[in-house]
Short mmCIF file of C-alpha atoms in Angstrom, two decimals:
data_model
loop_
_atom_site.label_atom_id
_atom_site.label_comp_id
_atom_site.label_asym_id
_atom_site.label_seq_id
_atom_site.Cartn_x
_atom_site.Cartn_y
_atom_site.Cartn_z
CA ASN Q 8 3.84 10.91 16.43
CA ALA Q 9 2.37 7.59 16.76
CA GLY Q 10 0.53 7.41 13.70
CA VAL Q 11 -1.21 4.47 12.73
CA THR Q 12 -0.69 1.75 14.99
CA GLN Q 13 -1.30 -1.73 14.06
CA THR Q 14 -1.37 -4.89 16.78
CA PRO Q 15 -0.51 -7.45 17.26
CA LYS Q 16 2.61 -7.88 15.43
CA PHE Q 17 2.72 -11.45 15.12
CA GLN Q 18 0.96 -13.81 15.62
CA VAL Q 19 -0.13 -17.64 15.11
CA LEU Q 20 -3.32 -19.31 15.02
CA LYS Q 21 -5.58 -23.02 14.70
CA THR Q 22 -7.49 -23.80 11.44
CA GLY Q 23 -11.25 -22.03 12.97
CA GLN Q 24 -9.82 -19.68 15.80
CA SER Q 25 -11.04 -16.31 15.16
CA MET Q 26 -8.78 -12.93 16.22
CA THR Q 27 -8.95 -9.58 15.64
CA LEU Q 28 -6.90 -7.65 14.48
CA GLN Q 29 -6.46 -3.99 15.48
CA CYS Q 30 -5.40 -0.91 13.88
CA ALA Q 31 -5.82 3.07 15.45
CA GLN Q 32 -4.55 5.69 14.49
CA ASP Q 33 -4.35 9.63 15.53
CA MET Q 34 -4.23 11.56 13.14
CA ASN Q 35 -7.69 12.44 13.28
CA HIS Q 36 -8.21 10.55 9.29
CA GLU Q 37 -11.40 10.02 7.92
CA TYR Q 38 -10.70 7.19 4.94
CA MET Q 39 -8.74 3.57 6.77
CA SER Q 40 -8.38 0.53 5.12
CA TRP Q 41 -7.06 -2.62 5.22
CA TYR Q 42 -4.38 -4.54 2.87
CA ARG Q 43 -2.94 -8.19 3.40
CA GLN Q 44 0.41 -9.14 1.20
CA ASP Q 45 1.22 -11.99 -0.12
CA PRO Q 46 4.71 -12.91 -1.35
CA GLY Q 47 4.10 -12.65 -5.35
CA MET Q 48 0.35 -11.21 -5.36
CA GLY Q 49 1.77 -7.66 -3.68
CA LEU Q 50 -0.47 -5.67 -1.66
CA ARG Q 51 -4.87 -6.05 -1.90
CA LEU Q 52 -7.06 -3.94 -0.74
CA ILE Q 53 -9.43 -6.01 1.30
CA HIS Q 54 -11.62 -4.06 3.06
CA TYR Q 55 -11.80 0.42 3.55
CA SER Q 56 -13.71 2.88 5.65
CA VAL Q 57 -14.49 6.92 4.25
CA GLY Q 58 -15.59 7.73 7.86
CA ALA Q 59 -17.07 6.23 11.47
CA GLY Q 60 -19.44 3.80 10.49
CA ILE Q 61 -19.42 3.27 6.40
CA THR Q 62 -18.06 1.16 5.17
CA ASP Q 63 -17.04 -1.04 2.64
CA GLN Q 64 -15.70 -4.57 0.17
CA GLY Q 65 -12.36 -3.92 -1.25
CA GLU Q 66 -10.71 -6.84 -3.75
CA VAL Q 67 -10.58 -9.75 -1.60
CA PRO Q 68 -12.91 -9.55 1.54
CA ASN Q 69 -14.06 -12.76 1.70
CA GLY Q 70 -13.68 -14.33 5.69
CA TYR Q 71 -13.51 -10.90 7.07
CA ASN Q 72 -15.45 -8.65 8.96
CA VAL Q 73 -14.66 -4.90 9.50
CA SER Q 74 -16.62 -2.47 11.24
CA ARG Q 75 -16.19 1.08 12.42
CA SER Q 76 -17.28 3.07 14.96
CA THR Q 77 -14.69 6.00 15.73
CA THR Q 78 -12.59 7.67 13.84
CA GLU Q 79 -9.68 6.36 15.33
CA ASP Q 80 -10.13 2.72 15.47
CA PHE Q 81 -10.66 0.13 12.60
CA PRO Q 82 -10.68 -3.49 13.62
CA LEU Q 83 -10.30 -6.70 11.31
CA ARG Q 84 -12.20 -9.42 12.15
CA LEU Q 85 -11.14 -12.77 10.88
CA LEU Q 86 -13.95 -15.43 12.28
CA SER Q 87 -12.49 -18.58 11.35
CA ALA Q 88 -9.41 -18.88 10.74
CA ALA Q 89 -7.87 -20.78 7.42
CA PRO Q 90 -4.53 -21.27 6.67
CA SER Q 91 -4.90 -19.19 3.15
CA GLN Q 92 -5.11 -16.35 5.78
CA THR Q 93 -1.39 -16.36 6.08
CA SER Q 94 0.02 -13.16 4.69
CA VAL Q 95 1.22 -9.62 6.64
CA TYR Q 96 -1.59 -7.64 7.12
CA PHE Q 97 -1.34 -4.16 6.67
CA CYS Q 98 -3.66 -1.25 8.44
CA ALA Q 99 -3.43 2.35 6.71
CA SER Q 100 -4.85 5.45 7.09
CA SER Q 101 -5.16 9.18 5.27
CA PRO Q 102 -7.54 12.44 5.19
CA GLY Q 103 -10.03 11.88 3.18
CA HIS Q 104 -10.19 8.91 0.62
CA GLY Q 105 -11.05 12.23 -2.18
CA SER Q 106 -8.13 13.79 -1.04
CA ASN Q 107 -4.48 14.54 -2.25
CA GLN Q 108 -2.68 13.45 0.72
CA PRO Q 109 -0.28 10.29 0.52
CA GLN Q 110 -1.50 6.70 2.63
CA HIS Q 111 -0.36 6.37 6.21
CA PHE Q 112 1.14 2.34 6.68
CA GLY Q 113 1.09 0.71 9.96
CA ASP Q 114 3.97 -2.04 10.66
CA GLY Q 115 1.93 -4.78 9.85
CA THR Q 116 0.61 -8.14 11.77
CA ARG Q 117 2.67 -11.38 10.60
CA LEU Q 118 -0.21 -13.89 10.93
CA SER Q 119 0.22 -17.99 10.20
CA ILE Q 120 -2.43 -19.82 10.63
CA LEU Q 121 -1.77 -23.05 11.03
CA LYS L 6 -10.40 -4.39 -12.73
CA GLN L 7 -7.25 -2.19 -12.46
CA GLU L 8 -4.11 -3.22 -12.81
CA VAL L 9 -1.20 -2.06 -11.94
CA THR L 10 2.36 -3.67 -13.36
CA GLN L 11 5.84 -2.25 -12.77
CA ILE L 12 9.04 -3.59 -14.65
CA PRO L 13 11.05 -4.77 -13.60
CA ALA L 14 10.79 -7.07 -10.86
CA ALA L 15 14.80 -6.70 -9.51
CA LEU L 16 17.76 -4.79 -10.38
CA SER L 17 20.94 -4.76 -9.09
CA VAL L 18 22.88 -1.78 -9.43
CA PRO L 19 26.67 0.02 -8.44
CA GLU L 20 26.60 2.79 -6.16
CA GLY L 21 26.08 6.14 -8.33
CA GLU L 22 24.36 5.27 -11.12
CA ASN L 23 21.21 7.16 -12.01
CA LEU L 24 17.49 4.60 -12.13
CA VAL L 25 14.34 4.37 -13.76
CA LEU L 26 11.31 2.16 -12.40
CA ASN L 27 8.10 1.91 -14.86
CA CYS L 28 4.86 0.95 -13.65
CA SER L 29 1.93 0.79 -15.92
CA PHE L 30 -1.63 0.74 -15.13
CA THR L 31 -4.75 -0.11 -16.95
CA ASP L 32 -7.36 2.48 -15.92
CA SER L 33 -6.60 5.43 -16.85
CA ALA L 34 -9.49 7.03 -14.17
CA ILE L 35 -6.96 7.43 -11.26
CA TYR L 36 -7.51 9.80 -8.81
CA ASN L 37 -3.77 10.04 -7.88
CA LEU L 38 -0.64 7.71 -8.45
CA GLN L 39 1.68 7.01 -5.03
CA TRP L 40 5.28 5.86 -5.06
CA PHE L 41 5.93 3.77 -1.82
CA ARG L 42 9.13 2.05 -0.65
CA GLN L 43 8.85 -1.33 1.25
CA ASP L 44 12.19 -2.45 3.63
CA PRO L 45 12.60 -6.10 4.39
CA GLY L 46 10.01 -6.48 7.75
CA LYS L 47 8.25 -3.36 7.86
CA GLY L 48 5.65 -1.48 6.46
CA LEU L 49 4.72 1.19 3.44
CA THR L 50 6.51 4.68 3.18
CA SER L 51 5.18 7.38 0.51
CA LEU L 52 7.91 8.79 -1.10
CA LEU L 53 5.64 10.42 -3.85
CA LEU L 54 2.56 11.45 -4.57
CA ILE L 55 1.16 12.76 -7.99
CA GLN L 56 -2.38 13.49 -9.03
CA SER L 57 -3.80 13.14 -11.72
CA SER L 58 -3.55 16.62 -12.86
CA GLN L 59 0.03 16.81 -12.90
CA ARG L 60 2.50 15.65 -14.53
CA GLU L 61 5.12 15.09 -11.88
CA GLN L 62 6.93 15.73 -7.99
CA THR L 63 10.23 15.76 -7.24
CA SER L 64 11.64 14.96 -3.61
CA GLY L 65 15.48 14.94 -3.67
CA ARG L 66 16.73 12.56 -4.84
CA LEU L 67 13.92 11.15 -6.52
CA ASN L 68 11.66 12.41 -9.34
CA ALA L 69 8.22 10.71 -10.25
CA SER L 70 6.34 11.63 -13.87
CA LEU L 71 3.17 10.27 -14.83
CA ASP L 72 1.09 10.34 -18.04
CA LYS L 73 -2.64 9.65 -17.10
CA SER L 74 -3.48 8.82 -20.93
CA SER L 75 -1.17 6.34 -21.14
CA GLY L 76 -1.10 4.43 -17.85
CA ARG L 77 2.26 5.45 -17.09
CA SER L 78 4.55 6.83 -14.08
CA THR L 79 8.18 6.59 -13.74
CA LEU L 80 9.80 6.61 -10.84
CA TYR L 81 13.88 8.37 -11.56
CA ILE L 82 16.35 7.91 -8.67
CA ALA L 83 18.97 9.64 -9.08
CA ALA L 84 23.05 9.17 -8.03
CA SER L 85 21.87 5.86 -6.11
CA GLN L 86 23.09 4.59 -3.11
CA PRO L 87 23.12 1.88 -0.50
CA GLY L 88 20.72 3.04 1.74
CA ASP L 89 18.27 3.42 -1.44
CA SER L 90 17.65 -0.40 -1.39
CA ALA L 91 14.30 -1.92 -1.13
CA THR L 92 11.23 -2.80 -2.46
CA TYR L 93 10.06 0.21 -4.63
CA LEU L 94 5.34 0.24 -4.73
CA CYS L 95 3.70 1.78 -7.60
CA ALA L 96 0.14 2.37 -6.08
CA VAL L 97 -3.03 4.04 -8.34
CA PHE L 98 -5.89 5.29 -6.05
CA GLY L 99 -8.55 5.27 -8.29
CA GLY L 100 -11.45 7.19 -9.08
CA GLY L 101 -14.54 7.06 -10.88
CA SER L 102 -16.52 4.38 -9.94
CA THR L 103 -13.40 2.93 -8.15
CA LEU L 104 -12.94 5.80 -6.42
CA GLY L 105 -11.42 4.34 -2.55
CA ARG L 106 -9.28 1.82 -3.73
CA LEU L 107 -5.81 1.78 -3.89
CA TYR L 108 -4.27 -0.64 -6.04
CA PHE L 109 -0.98 -1.56 -6.37
CA GLY L 110 1.62 -4.04 -8.52
CA ARG L 111 4.22 -6.07 -6.69
CA GLY L 112 7.13 -3.88 -7.05
CA THR L 113 10.70 -3.67 -7.55
CA GLN L 114 13.10 -4.81 -5.69
CA LEU L 115 16.68 -2.27 -5.76
CA THR L 116 19.61 -3.31 -4.61
CA VAL L 117 22.08 -0.71 -4.83
CA TRP L 118 26.37 -2.39 -3.77
CA PRO L 119 28.77 -0.31 -2.55
#
Protein backbone atom coordinates (compact mmCIF):
# COMPACT_ATOMS: atom_id res chain seq x y z
CA ASN A 1 0.00 0.00 0.00
CA ALA A 2 1.80 3.12 -1.24
CA GLY A 3 -0.59 5.73 0.21
CA VAL A 4 0.72 9.26 -0.43
CA THR A 5 4.08 9.42 -2.17
CA GLN A 6 6.17 12.58 -2.29
CA THR A 7 9.25 13.11 -4.43
CA PRO A 8 11.96 14.17 -4.01
CA LYS A 9 12.65 13.65 -0.31
CA PHE A 10 15.40 16.29 -0.25
CA GLN A 11 16.25 19.17 -2.58
CA VAL A 12 18.64 22.12 -2.58
CA LEU A 13 17.95 25.01 -4.93
CA LYS A 14 19.50 28.34 -5.71
CA THR A 15 17.48 31.52 -5.43
CA GLY A 16 15.50 32.09 -8.61
CA GLN A 17 15.42 28.48 -9.74
CA SER A 18 12.12 26.75 -10.36
CA MET A 19 11.07 23.24 -9.48
CA THR A 20 8.08 20.98 -9.01
CA LEU A 21 7.38 18.92 -5.92
CA GLN A 22 5.51 15.78 -6.82
CA CYS A 23 2.65 14.21 -4.88
CA ALA A 24 0.76 11.09 -5.87
CA GLN A 25 -1.84 9.00 -4.07
CA ASP A 26 -3.26 5.62 -5.01
CA MET A 27 -6.37 5.65 -2.80
CA ASN A 28 -8.69 7.40 -5.27
CA HIS A 29 -9.01 10.32 -2.86
CA GLU A 30 -10.79 13.42 -4.11
CA TYR A 31 -9.26 15.88 -1.65
CA MET A 32 -5.55 16.72 -1.76
CA SER A 33 -3.58 19.49 -0.15
CA TRP A 34 -0.11 20.94 0.36
CA TYR A 35 1.33 22.26 3.62
CA ARG A 36 4.59 23.76 4.68
CA GLN A 37 6.03 23.19 8.14
CA ASP A 38 8.38 25.74 9.64
CA PRO A 39 9.92 25.78 13.14
CA GLY A 40 7.65 27.58 15.56
CA MET A 41 4.92 28.06 12.94
CA GLY A 42 3.26 24.67 12.72
CA LEU A 43 1.79 23.42 9.45
CA ARG A 44 0.22 25.99 7.14
CA LEU A 45 -1.99 25.25 4.17
CA ILE A 46 -0.61 26.38 0.80
CA HIS A 47 -3.14 25.10 -1.75
CA TYR A 48 -5.79 22.44 -1.85
CA SER A 49 -7.97 20.63 -4.36
CA VAL A 50 -11.41 19.08 -3.88
CA GLY A 51 -11.20 17.11 -7.14
CA ALA A 52 -9.62 16.94 -10.57
CA GLY A 53 -9.67 20.33 -12.26
CA ILE A 54 -10.49 22.24 -9.05
CA THR A 55 -7.93 24.03 -6.88
CA ASP A 56 -8.09 26.78 -4.27
CA GLN A 57 -5.73 28.85 -2.19
CA GLY A 58 -4.91 28.19 1.44
CA GLU A 59 -3.26 30.44 4.02
CA VAL A 60 0.12 30.97 2.31
CA PRO A 61 -0.30 30.57 -1.48
CA ASN A 62 2.07 33.29 -2.71
CA GLY A 63 5.01 31.97 -4.73
CA TYR A 64 3.39 28.59 -5.39
CA ASN A 65 1.24 27.20 -8.20
CA VAL A 66 -0.75 23.98 -8.35
CA SER A 67 -2.81 22.07 -10.86
CA ARG A 68 -4.92 18.92 -10.63
CA SER A 69 -5.28 17.25 -14.00
CA THR A 70 -5.84 13.77 -12.55
CA THR A 71 -7.28 12.42 -9.30
CA GLU A 72 -3.96 10.79 -8.43
CA ASP A 73 -1.50 13.67 -8.82
CA PHE A 74 -1.22 17.10 -7.24
CA PRO A 75 2.13 18.76 -8.06
CA LEU A 76 3.32 21.93 -6.34
CA ARG A 77 5.39 24.36 -8.42
CA LEU A 78 7.82 26.96 -7.16
CA LEU A 79 8.18 29.45 -10.00
CA SER A 80 11.17 31.42 -8.67
CA ALA A 81 12.55 30.00 -5.44
CA ALA A 82 13.29 32.36 -2.55
CA PRO A 83 15.15 31.65 0.73
CA SER A 84 11.85 32.23 2.59
CA GLN A 85 10.54 29.08 0.91
CA THR A 86 13.06 26.91 2.73
CA SER A 87 10.81 24.52 4.60
CA VAL A 88 9.49 20.99 4.86
CA TYR A 89 6.59 20.41 2.51
CA PHE A 90 3.86 17.86 3.14
CA CYS A 91 1.17 16.58 0.83
CA ALA A 92 -2.02 15.06 2.22
CA SER A 93 -5.16 13.41 0.87
CA SER A 94 -8.56 12.24 2.08
CA PRO A 95 -11.66 10.78 0.41
CA GLY A 96 -13.41 14.15 0.23
CA HIS A 97 -13.27 17.62 1.76
CA GLY A 98 -16.61 16.98 3.40
CA SER A 99 -15.78 13.48 4.55
CA ASN A 100 -15.09 12.48 8.11
CA GLN A 101 -12.12 10.41 7.12
CA PRO A 102 -8.65 11.28 8.42
CA GLN A 103 -6.03 12.94 6.30
CA HIS A 104 -3.22 10.74 4.98
CA PHE A 105 0.17 12.45 4.83
CA GLY A 106 3.27 11.80 2.77
CA ASP A 107 6.73 11.69 4.35
CA GLY A 108 7.58 15.21 3.24
CA THR A 109 10.05 17.00 0.99
CA ARG A 110 12.85 18.90 2.74
CA LEU A 111 13.66 21.92 0.60
CA SER A 112 16.56 24.33 1.08
CA ILE A 113 16.90 27.52 -0.95
CA LEU A 114 20.37 29.08 -0.98
CA LYS B 1 -9.48 33.30 10.78
CA GLN B 2 -9.30 30.06 12.67
CA GLU B 3 -6.57 29.95 15.32
CA VAL B 4 -5.55 26.68 16.98
CA THR B 5 -3.52 26.69 20.18
CA GLN B 6 -1.92 23.74 21.95
CA ILE B 7 -0.82 23.68 25.56
CA PRO B 8 1.72 22.75 26.79
CA ALA B 9 4.32 23.23 24.06
CA ALA B 10 6.50 20.55 25.64
CA LEU B 11 6.02 17.88 28.26
CA SER B 12 8.49 15.46 29.86
CA VAL B 13 7.18 12.68 32.10
CA PRO B 14 8.27 9.31 33.52
CA GLU B 15 6.90 6.15 32.06
CA GLY B 16 3.49 5.06 33.37
CA GLU B 17 1.97 8.50 33.89
CA ASN B 18 -1.43 9.46 32.53
CA LEU B 19 -1.26 12.59 30.38
CA VAL B 20 -3.58 15.29 29.11
CA LEU B 21 -2.75 17.40 26.06
CA ASN B 22 -4.89 20.44 25.39
CA CYS B 23 -6.08 22.05 22.18
CA SER B 24 -8.27 25.13 21.73
CA PHE B 25 -9.70 26.76 18.63
CA THR B 26 -11.33 30.13 18.05
CA ASP B 27 -14.08 29.35 15.50
CA SER B 28 -16.56 26.69 16.57
CA ALA B 29 -17.84 26.20 12.99
CA ILE B 30 -15.72 23.12 12.43
CA TYR B 31 -16.39 19.93 10.48
CA ASN B 32 -14.14 17.71 12.57
CA LEU B 33 -11.08 17.75 14.79
CA GLN B 34 -8.11 15.46 14.29
CA TRP B 35 -5.16 14.50 16.46
CA PHE B 36 -1.92 13.51 14.75
CA ARG B 37 1.43 12.15 15.85
CA GLN B 38 4.67 13.23 14.22
CA ASP B 39 7.98 11.50 14.82
CA PRO B 40 11.22 13.42 14.11
CA GLY B 41 11.92 13.71 10.40
CA LYS B 42 8.68 11.93 9.51
CA GLY B 43 5.25 12.73 8.23
CA LEU B 44 2.04 12.88 10.25
CA THR B 45 0.09 9.86 11.39
CA SER B 46 -3.60 10.23 12.19
CA LEU B 47 -4.49 9.09 15.72
CA LEU B 48 -8.10 10.07 16.23
CA LEU B 49 -10.79 12.00 14.39
CA ILE B 50 -13.81 13.44 16.18
CA GLN B 51 -16.73 14.58 14.10
CA SER B 52 -18.34 17.88 15.09
CA SER B 53 -21.42 16.03 16.35
CA GLN B 54 -19.40 13.70 18.59
CA ARG B 55 -18.07 14.22 22.11
CA GLU B 56 -15.20 11.75 22.18
CA GLN B 57 -13.30 9.01 20.42
CA THR B 58 -11.14 6.23 21.83
CA SER B 59 -8.36 4.12 20.37
CA GLY B 60 -6.43 1.86 22.71
CA ARG B 61 -4.75 4.00 25.36
CA LEU B 62 -5.83 7.22 23.64
CA ASN B 63 -9.02 9.12 24.29
CA ALA B 64 -9.90 12.43 22.67
CA SER B 65 -12.77 14.66 23.70
CA LEU B 66 -14.38 17.59 21.94
CA ASP B 67 -16.38 20.49 23.36
CA LYS B 68 -17.24 22.42 20.22
CA SER B 69 -19.18 25.17 21.97
CA SER B 70 -16.21 26.13 24.13
CA GLY B 71 -13.65 25.48 21.38
CA ARG B 72 -11.68 22.85 23.27
CA SER B 73 -10.34 19.35 22.81
CA THR B 74 -8.18 17.17 25.00
CA LEU B 75 -6.09 14.13 24.18
CA TYR B 76 -5.73 11.74 27.09
CA ILE B 77 -2.89 9.21 27.02
CA ALA B 78 -3.13 6.46 29.60
CA ALA B 79 -0.11 4.65 31.05
CA SER B 80 2.42 6.47 28.90
CA GLN B 81 5.36 4.56 27.39
CA PRO B 82 8.72 5.68 25.95
CA GLY B 83 7.38 4.77 22.50
CA ASP B 84 4.78 7.53 22.91
CA SER B 85 7.54 10.13 22.65
CA ALA B 86 6.71 12.32 19.65
CA THR B 87 5.07 15.60 18.74
CA TYR B 88 1.29 15.59 18.95
CA LEU B 89 -0.61 17.92 16.65
CA CYS B 90 -4.21 19.03 16.84
CA ALA B 91 -5.99 20.17 13.67
CA VAL B 92 -9.50 21.41 12.94
CA PHE B 93 -11.17 20.88 9.59
CA GLY B 94 -13.04 24.06 8.83
CA GLY B 95 -16.74 24.23 8.18
CA GLY B 96 -18.85 27.03 6.81
CA SER B 97 -16.77 29.60 4.91
CA THR B 98 -13.56 27.68 5.68
CA LEU B 99 -14.79 24.29 4.44
CA GLY B 100 -11.92 22.36 2.94
CA ARG B 101 -9.20 23.92 5.08
CA LEU B 102 -7.31 22.16 7.85
CA TYR B 103 -5.85 24.40 10.55
CA PHE B 104 -3.04 23.10 12.76
CA GLY B 105 -1.78 23.96 16.20
CA ARG B 106 1.96 24.14 16.78
CA GLY B 107 2.05 20.87 18.64
CA THR B 108 3.02 19.44 22.01
CA GLN B 109 6.43 17.77 22.10
CA LEU B 110 6.15 14.79 24.44
CA THR B 111 9.07 12.93 25.99
CA VAL B 112 8.40 9.82 28.08
CA TRP B 113 11.47 8.57 29.88
CA PRO B 114 11.96 5.06 31.30
